[in-house]
Short mmCIF file of C-alpha atoms and ligand atoms in Angstrom, two decimals:
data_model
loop_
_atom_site.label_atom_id
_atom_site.label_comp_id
_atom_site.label_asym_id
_atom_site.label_seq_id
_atom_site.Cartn_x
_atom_site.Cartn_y
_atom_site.Cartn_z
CA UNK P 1 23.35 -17.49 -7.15
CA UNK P 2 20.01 -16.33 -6.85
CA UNK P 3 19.10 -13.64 -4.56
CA UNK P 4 15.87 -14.51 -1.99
CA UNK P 5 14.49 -12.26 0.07
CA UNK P 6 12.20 -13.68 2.45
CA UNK P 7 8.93 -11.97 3.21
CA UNK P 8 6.47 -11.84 5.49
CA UNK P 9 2.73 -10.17 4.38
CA UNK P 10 1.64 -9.19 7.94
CA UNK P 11 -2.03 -8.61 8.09
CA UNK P 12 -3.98 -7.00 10.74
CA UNK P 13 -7.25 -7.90 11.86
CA UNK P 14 -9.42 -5.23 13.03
CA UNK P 15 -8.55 -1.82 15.13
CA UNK P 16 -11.13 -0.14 16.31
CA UNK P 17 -11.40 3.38 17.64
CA UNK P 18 -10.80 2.88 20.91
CA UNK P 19 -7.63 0.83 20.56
CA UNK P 20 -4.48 2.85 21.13
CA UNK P 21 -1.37 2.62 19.40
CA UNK P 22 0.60 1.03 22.05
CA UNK P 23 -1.97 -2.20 21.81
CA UNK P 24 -1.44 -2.49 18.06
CA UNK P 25 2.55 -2.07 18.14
CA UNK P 26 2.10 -5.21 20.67
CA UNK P 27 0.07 -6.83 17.69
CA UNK P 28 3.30 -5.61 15.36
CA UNK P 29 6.10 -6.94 17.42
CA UNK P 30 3.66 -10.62 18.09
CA UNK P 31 3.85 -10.91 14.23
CA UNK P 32 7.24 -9.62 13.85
CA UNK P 33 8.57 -12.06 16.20
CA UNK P 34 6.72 -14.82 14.88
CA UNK P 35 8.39 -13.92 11.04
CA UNK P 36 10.99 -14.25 12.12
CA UNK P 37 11.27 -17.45 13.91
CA UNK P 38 9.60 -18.84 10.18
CA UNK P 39 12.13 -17.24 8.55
CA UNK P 40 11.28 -13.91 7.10
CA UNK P 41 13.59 -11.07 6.46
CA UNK P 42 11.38 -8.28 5.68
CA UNK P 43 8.03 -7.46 7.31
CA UNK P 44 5.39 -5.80 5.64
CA UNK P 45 2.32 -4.21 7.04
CA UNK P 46 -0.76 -2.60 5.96
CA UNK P 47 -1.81 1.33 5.09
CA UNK P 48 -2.61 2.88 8.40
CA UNK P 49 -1.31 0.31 10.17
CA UNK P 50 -1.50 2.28 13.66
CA UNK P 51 -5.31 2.89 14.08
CA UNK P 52 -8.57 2.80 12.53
CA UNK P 53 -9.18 3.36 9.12
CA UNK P 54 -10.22 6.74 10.39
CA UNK P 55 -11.39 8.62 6.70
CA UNK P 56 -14.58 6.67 7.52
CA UNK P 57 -14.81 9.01 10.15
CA UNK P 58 -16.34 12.46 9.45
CA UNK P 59 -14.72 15.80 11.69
CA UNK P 60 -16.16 18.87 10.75
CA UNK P 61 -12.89 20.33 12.64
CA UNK P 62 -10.15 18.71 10.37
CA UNK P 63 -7.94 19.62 13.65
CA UNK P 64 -9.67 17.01 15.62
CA UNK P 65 -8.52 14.25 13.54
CA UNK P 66 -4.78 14.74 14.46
CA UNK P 67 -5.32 12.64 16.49
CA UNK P 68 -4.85 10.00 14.73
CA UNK P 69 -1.62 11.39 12.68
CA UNK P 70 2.49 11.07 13.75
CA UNK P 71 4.25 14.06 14.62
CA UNK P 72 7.82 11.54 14.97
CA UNK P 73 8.41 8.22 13.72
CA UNK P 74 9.49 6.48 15.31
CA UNK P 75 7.72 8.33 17.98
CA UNK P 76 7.51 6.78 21.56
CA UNK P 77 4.54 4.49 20.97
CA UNK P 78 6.51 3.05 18.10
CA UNK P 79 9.89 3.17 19.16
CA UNK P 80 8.96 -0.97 20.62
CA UNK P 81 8.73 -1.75 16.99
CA UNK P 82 11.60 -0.36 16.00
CA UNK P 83 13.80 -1.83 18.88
CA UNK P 84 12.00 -4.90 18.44
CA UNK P 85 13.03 -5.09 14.50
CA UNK P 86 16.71 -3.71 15.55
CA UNK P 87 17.07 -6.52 18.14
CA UNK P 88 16.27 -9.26 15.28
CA UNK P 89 17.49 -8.06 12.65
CA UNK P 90 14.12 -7.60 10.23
CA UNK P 91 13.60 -4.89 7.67
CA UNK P 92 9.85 -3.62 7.66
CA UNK P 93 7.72 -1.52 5.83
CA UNK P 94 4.09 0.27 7.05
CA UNK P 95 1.84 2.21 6.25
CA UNK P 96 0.78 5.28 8.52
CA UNK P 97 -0.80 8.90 8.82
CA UNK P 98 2.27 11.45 8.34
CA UNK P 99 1.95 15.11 10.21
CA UNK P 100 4.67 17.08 9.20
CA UNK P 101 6.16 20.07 11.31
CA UNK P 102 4.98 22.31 8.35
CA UNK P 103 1.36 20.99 9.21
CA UNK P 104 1.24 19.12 6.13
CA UNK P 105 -1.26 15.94 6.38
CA UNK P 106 -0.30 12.21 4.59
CA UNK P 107 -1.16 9.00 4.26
CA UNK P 108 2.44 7.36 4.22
CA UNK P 109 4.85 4.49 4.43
CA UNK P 110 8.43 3.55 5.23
CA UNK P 111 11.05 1.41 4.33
CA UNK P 112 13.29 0.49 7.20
CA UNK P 113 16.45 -1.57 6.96
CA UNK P 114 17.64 -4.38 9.80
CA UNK P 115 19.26 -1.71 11.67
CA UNK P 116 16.09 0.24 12.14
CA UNK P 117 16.84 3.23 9.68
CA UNK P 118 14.24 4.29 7.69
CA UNK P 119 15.25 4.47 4.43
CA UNK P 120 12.93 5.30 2.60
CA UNK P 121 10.07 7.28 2.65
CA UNK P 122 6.22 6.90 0.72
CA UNK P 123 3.10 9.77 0.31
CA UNK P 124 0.06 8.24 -1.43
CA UNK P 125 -0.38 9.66 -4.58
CA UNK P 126 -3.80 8.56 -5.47
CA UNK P 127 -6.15 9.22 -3.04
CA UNK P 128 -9.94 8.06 -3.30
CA UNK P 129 -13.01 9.41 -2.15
CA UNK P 130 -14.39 12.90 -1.30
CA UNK P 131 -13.60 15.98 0.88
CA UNK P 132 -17.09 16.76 2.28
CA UNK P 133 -19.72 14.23 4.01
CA UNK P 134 -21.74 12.41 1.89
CA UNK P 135 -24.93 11.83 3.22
CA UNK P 136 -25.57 9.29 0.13
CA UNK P 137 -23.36 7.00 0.97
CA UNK P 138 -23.58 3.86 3.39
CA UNK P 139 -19.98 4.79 5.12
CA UNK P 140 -17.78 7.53 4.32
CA UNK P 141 -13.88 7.27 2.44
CA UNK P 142 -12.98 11.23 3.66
CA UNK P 143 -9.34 10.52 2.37
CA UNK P 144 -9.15 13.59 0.13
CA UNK P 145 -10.26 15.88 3.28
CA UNK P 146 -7.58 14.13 5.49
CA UNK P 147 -4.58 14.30 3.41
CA UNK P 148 -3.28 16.31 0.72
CA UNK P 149 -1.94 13.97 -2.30
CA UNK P 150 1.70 12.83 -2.10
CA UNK P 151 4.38 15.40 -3.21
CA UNK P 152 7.28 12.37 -4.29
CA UNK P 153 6.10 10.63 -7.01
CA UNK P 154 7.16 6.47 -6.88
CA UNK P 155 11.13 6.10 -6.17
CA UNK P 156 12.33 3.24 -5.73
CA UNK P 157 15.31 2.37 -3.35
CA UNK P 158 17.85 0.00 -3.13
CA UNK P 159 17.44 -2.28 -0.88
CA UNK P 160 18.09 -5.53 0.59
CA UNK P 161 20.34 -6.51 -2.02
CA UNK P 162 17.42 -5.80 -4.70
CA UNK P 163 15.25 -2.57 -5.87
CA UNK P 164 12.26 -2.05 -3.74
CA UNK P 165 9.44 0.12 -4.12
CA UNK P 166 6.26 1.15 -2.46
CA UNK P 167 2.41 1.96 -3.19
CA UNK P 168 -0.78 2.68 -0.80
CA UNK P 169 -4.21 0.75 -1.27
CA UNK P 170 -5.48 2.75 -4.57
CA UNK P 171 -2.18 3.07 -5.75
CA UNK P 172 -2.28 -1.09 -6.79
CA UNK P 173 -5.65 -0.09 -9.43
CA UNK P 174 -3.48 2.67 -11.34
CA UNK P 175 -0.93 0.86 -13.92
CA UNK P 176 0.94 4.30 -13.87
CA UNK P 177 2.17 3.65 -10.37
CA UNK P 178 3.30 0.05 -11.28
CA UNK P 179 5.11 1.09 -14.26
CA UNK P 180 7.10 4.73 -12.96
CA UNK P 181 8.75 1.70 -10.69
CA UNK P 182 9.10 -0.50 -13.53
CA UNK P 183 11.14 2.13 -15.44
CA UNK P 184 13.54 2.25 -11.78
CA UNK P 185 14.11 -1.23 -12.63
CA UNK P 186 11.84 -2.45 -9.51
CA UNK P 187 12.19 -5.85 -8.44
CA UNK P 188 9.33 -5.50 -4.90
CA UNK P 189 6.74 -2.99 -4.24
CA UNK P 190 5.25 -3.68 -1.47
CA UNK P 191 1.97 -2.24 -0.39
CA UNK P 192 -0.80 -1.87 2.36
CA UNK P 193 -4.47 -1.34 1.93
CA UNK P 194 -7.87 -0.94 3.45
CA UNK P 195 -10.40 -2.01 1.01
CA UNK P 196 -14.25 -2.08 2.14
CA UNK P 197 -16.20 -4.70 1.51
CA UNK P 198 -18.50 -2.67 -0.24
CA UNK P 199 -18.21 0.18 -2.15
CA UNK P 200 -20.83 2.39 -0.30
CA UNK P 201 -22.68 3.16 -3.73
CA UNK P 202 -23.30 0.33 -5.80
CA UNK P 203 -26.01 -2.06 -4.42
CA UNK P 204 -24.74 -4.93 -7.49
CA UNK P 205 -20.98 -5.18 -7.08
CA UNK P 206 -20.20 -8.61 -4.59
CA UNK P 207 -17.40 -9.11 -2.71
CA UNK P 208 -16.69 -11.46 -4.89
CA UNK P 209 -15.78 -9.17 -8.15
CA UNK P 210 -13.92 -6.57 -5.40
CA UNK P 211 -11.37 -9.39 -4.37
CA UNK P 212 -11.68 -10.16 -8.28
CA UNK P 213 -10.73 -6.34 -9.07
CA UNK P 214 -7.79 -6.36 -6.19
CA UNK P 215 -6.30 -9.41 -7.53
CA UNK P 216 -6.40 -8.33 -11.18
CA UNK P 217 -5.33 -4.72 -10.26
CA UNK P 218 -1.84 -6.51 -8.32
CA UNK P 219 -1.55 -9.30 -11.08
CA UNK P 220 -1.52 -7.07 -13.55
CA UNK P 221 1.04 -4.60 -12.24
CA UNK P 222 3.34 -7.59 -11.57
CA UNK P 223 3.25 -9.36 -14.80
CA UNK P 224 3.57 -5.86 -17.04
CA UNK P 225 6.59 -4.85 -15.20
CA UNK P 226 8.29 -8.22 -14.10
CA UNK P 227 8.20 -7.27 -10.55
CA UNK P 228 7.04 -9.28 -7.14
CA UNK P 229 3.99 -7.78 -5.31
CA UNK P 230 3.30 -8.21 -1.71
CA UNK P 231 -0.35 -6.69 -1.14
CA UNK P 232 -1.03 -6.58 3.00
CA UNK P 233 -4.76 -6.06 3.68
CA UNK P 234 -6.07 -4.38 7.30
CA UNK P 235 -8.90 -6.36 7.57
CA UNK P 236 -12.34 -7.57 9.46
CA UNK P 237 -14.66 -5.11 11.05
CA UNK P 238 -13.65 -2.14 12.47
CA UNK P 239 -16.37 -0.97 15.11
CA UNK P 240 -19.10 -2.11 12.37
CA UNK P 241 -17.60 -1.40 9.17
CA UNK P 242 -15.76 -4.29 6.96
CA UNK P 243 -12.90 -4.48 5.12
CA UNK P 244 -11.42 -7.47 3.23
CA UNK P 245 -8.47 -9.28 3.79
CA UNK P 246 -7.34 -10.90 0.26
CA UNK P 247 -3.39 -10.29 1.54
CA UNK P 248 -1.28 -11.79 -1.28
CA UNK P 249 2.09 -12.19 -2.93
CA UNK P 250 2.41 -12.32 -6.75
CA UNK P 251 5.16 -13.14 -8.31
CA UNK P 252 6.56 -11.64 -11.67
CA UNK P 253 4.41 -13.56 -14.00
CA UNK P 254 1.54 -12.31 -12.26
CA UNK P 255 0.59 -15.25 -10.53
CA UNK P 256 -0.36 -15.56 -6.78
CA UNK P 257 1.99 -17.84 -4.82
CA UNK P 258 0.42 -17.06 -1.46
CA UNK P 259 -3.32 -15.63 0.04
CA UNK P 260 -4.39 -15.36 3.40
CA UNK P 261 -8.28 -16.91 3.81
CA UNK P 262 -9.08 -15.05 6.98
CA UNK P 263 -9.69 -11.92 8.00
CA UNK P 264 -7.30 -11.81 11.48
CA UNK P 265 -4.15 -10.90 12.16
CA UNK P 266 -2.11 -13.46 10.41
CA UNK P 267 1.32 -13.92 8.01
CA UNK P 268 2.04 -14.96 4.53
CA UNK P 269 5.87 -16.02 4.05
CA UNK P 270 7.37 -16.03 0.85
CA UNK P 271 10.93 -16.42 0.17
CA UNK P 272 11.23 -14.60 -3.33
CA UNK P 273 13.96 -15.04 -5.87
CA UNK P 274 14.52 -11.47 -6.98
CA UNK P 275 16.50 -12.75 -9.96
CA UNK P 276 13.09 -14.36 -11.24
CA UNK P 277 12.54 -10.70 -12.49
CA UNK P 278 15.01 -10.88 -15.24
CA UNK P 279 12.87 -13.01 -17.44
CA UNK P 280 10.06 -10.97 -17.66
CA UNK P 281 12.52 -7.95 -18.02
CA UNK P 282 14.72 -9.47 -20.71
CA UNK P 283 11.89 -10.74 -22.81
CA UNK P 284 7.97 -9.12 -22.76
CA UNK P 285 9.02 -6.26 -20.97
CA UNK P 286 11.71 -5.10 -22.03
CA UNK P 287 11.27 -1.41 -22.15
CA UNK P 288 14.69 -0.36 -23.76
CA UNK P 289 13.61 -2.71 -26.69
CA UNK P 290 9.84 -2.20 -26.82
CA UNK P 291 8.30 1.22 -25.49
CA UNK P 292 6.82 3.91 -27.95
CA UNK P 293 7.34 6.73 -26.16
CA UNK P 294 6.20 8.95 -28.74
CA UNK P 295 2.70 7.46 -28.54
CA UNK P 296 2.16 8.05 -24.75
CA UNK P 297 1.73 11.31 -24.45
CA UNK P 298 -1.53 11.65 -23.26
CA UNK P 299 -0.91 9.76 -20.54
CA UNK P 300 1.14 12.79 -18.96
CA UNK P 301 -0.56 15.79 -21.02
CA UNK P 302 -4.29 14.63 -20.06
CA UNK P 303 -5.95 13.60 -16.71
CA UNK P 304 -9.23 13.05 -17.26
CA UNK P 305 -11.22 11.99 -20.99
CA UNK P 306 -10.85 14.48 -23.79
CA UNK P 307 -11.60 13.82 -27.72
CA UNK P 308 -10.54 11.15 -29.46
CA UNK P 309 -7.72 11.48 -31.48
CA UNK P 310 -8.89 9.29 -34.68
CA UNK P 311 -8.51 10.97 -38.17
CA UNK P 312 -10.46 9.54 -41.68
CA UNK P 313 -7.53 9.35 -43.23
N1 CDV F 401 -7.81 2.92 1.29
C1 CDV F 401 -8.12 2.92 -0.02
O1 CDV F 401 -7.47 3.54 -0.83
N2 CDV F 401 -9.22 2.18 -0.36
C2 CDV F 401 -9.74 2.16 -1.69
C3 CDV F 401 -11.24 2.00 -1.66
C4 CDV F 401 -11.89 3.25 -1.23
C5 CDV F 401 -11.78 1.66 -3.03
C6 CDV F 401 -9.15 1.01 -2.51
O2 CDV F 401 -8.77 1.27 -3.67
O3 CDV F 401 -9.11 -0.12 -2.05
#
């Protein structure tokens, strides 16, 4: 018997500054509800699915943009979503910005199971960007002043009668994150992003080759590790500033089954086979059979480019 979980890639549209949280749970629960009446079991929604993509925003006080982080979760503006996934039974997954009661600062997602427990808990591990304001650039990505990177590495949890995992918006470019899930066995990771549509530097790259890059960054992490990918853009303009949609499922061969073409709120349902993993795991990837361990070490010993390693003889 195969085992299908049924998903539901809930993009959002735009939030701007001056929406509060309350409006955008509304926006949640609208989507939620309509999931499930197409059949989803498990909602997914973007990174910083609560407000703004607020790193575009500079404070010189770091203090002042608090306001846009949880103390609780749920916590009584989200507490609605929660009852609201309770009352129908839906697991979900989002992204959001994580205060901690140490005063720690992260850009984080859950997993929550159809009786509203979260589960499981995500810290973004690769964070782009830059601390200070960059005067060069045509909008600012202030991520690395916001947060501090995450402290958990990539676990994977069981979870809805499969092996679930999760990643943040940068997280999908770096095969490392794909593949510390792959050796868990992971069957899902599901992830939220916020992409610009342009890069603030580059005056050549199009739109075009950074949907091509987000695709291939996702395909690529599904087919080397045999896993399904559900990639859940918050998209549209944001008081002025763009960010793609491109909100897709791949399945474990890599290939897309499913992309939103708009840049609202809006769902992609998927009812994946989870047992459609085993090929890929069995065969290509199979890492018990395959993996050189002993040539990898770089990959943990070095971070950024040192000498090559080439000898005449
Ligand atoms: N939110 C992100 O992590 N966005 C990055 C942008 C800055 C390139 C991304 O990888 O999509």
């Amino acid at each position: 018997m195969s085992r299908l979980l049924t998903v539901a890639a809930a993009q959002l549209g735009p939030i701007h500054r001056a929406d509060d949280r309350a409006s955008v749970v509304r926006r949640m629960i609208a989507l939620m509800q309509q999931a499930k009446a197409r059949g989803a079991d498990f909602v997914i929604y973007p990174e910083l699915a609560l407000t703004t993509f607020f790193p575009r925003w500079y404070c010189e006080d770091r203090v002042e943009a608090d306001q846009w982080f949880e103390t609780a979760m749920p916590g009584p503006d989200t507490q609605p979503l929660f009852d609201t996934a309770r009352a129908l039974g839906m697991a979900m997954s989002f992204g959001y910005a994580e205060l901690t009661p140490e005063g720690r600062h992260f850009n984080s997602s859950i997993l929550v199971d159809r009786t509203g427990e979260i589960i499981g808990k995500y810290r973004k591990v690769h964070l782009p960007g830059h601390a200070e304001r960059d005067p060069t650039r045509a909008h600012q990505h202030l991520e690395k002043r916001y947060f501090e990177p995450g402290d958990r590495g990539f676990p994977v949890w069981r979870f809805e009668n499969g092996l679930v995992g999760m990643a943040i918006c940068n997280d999908r470019r770096w095969p490392e994150t794909y593949r510390v899930m792959g050796l868990q066995g992971v069957e899902m990771v599901v992830l939220g992003y916020n992409t610009p549509t342009t890069n603030g530097h580059s005056k050549t790259e199009t739109l075009a080759d950074r949907l091509f890059h987000h695709r291939l960054s996702v395909q690529a992490g599904a087919y080397h590790n045999s896993t399904w990918v559900v990639a859940v853009a918050k998209a549209g303009v944001e008081d002025g500033f763009p960010l793609f949609g491109g909100t897709l499922i791949a399945d474990p061969s890599g290939k897309i089954v499913g992309e939103l073409d708009h840049e609202e709120d809006g769902l992609l349902i998927h009812a994946c086979d989870l047992d459609a993993t085993r090929f890929g795991k069995e065969t290509m990837f199979n890492f018990a059979a395959h993996r050189r361990v002993e040539h990898y070490d770089l990959i943990t010993s070095r971070i950024g480019v040192g000498a090559p390693l080439g000898t005449t003889d």
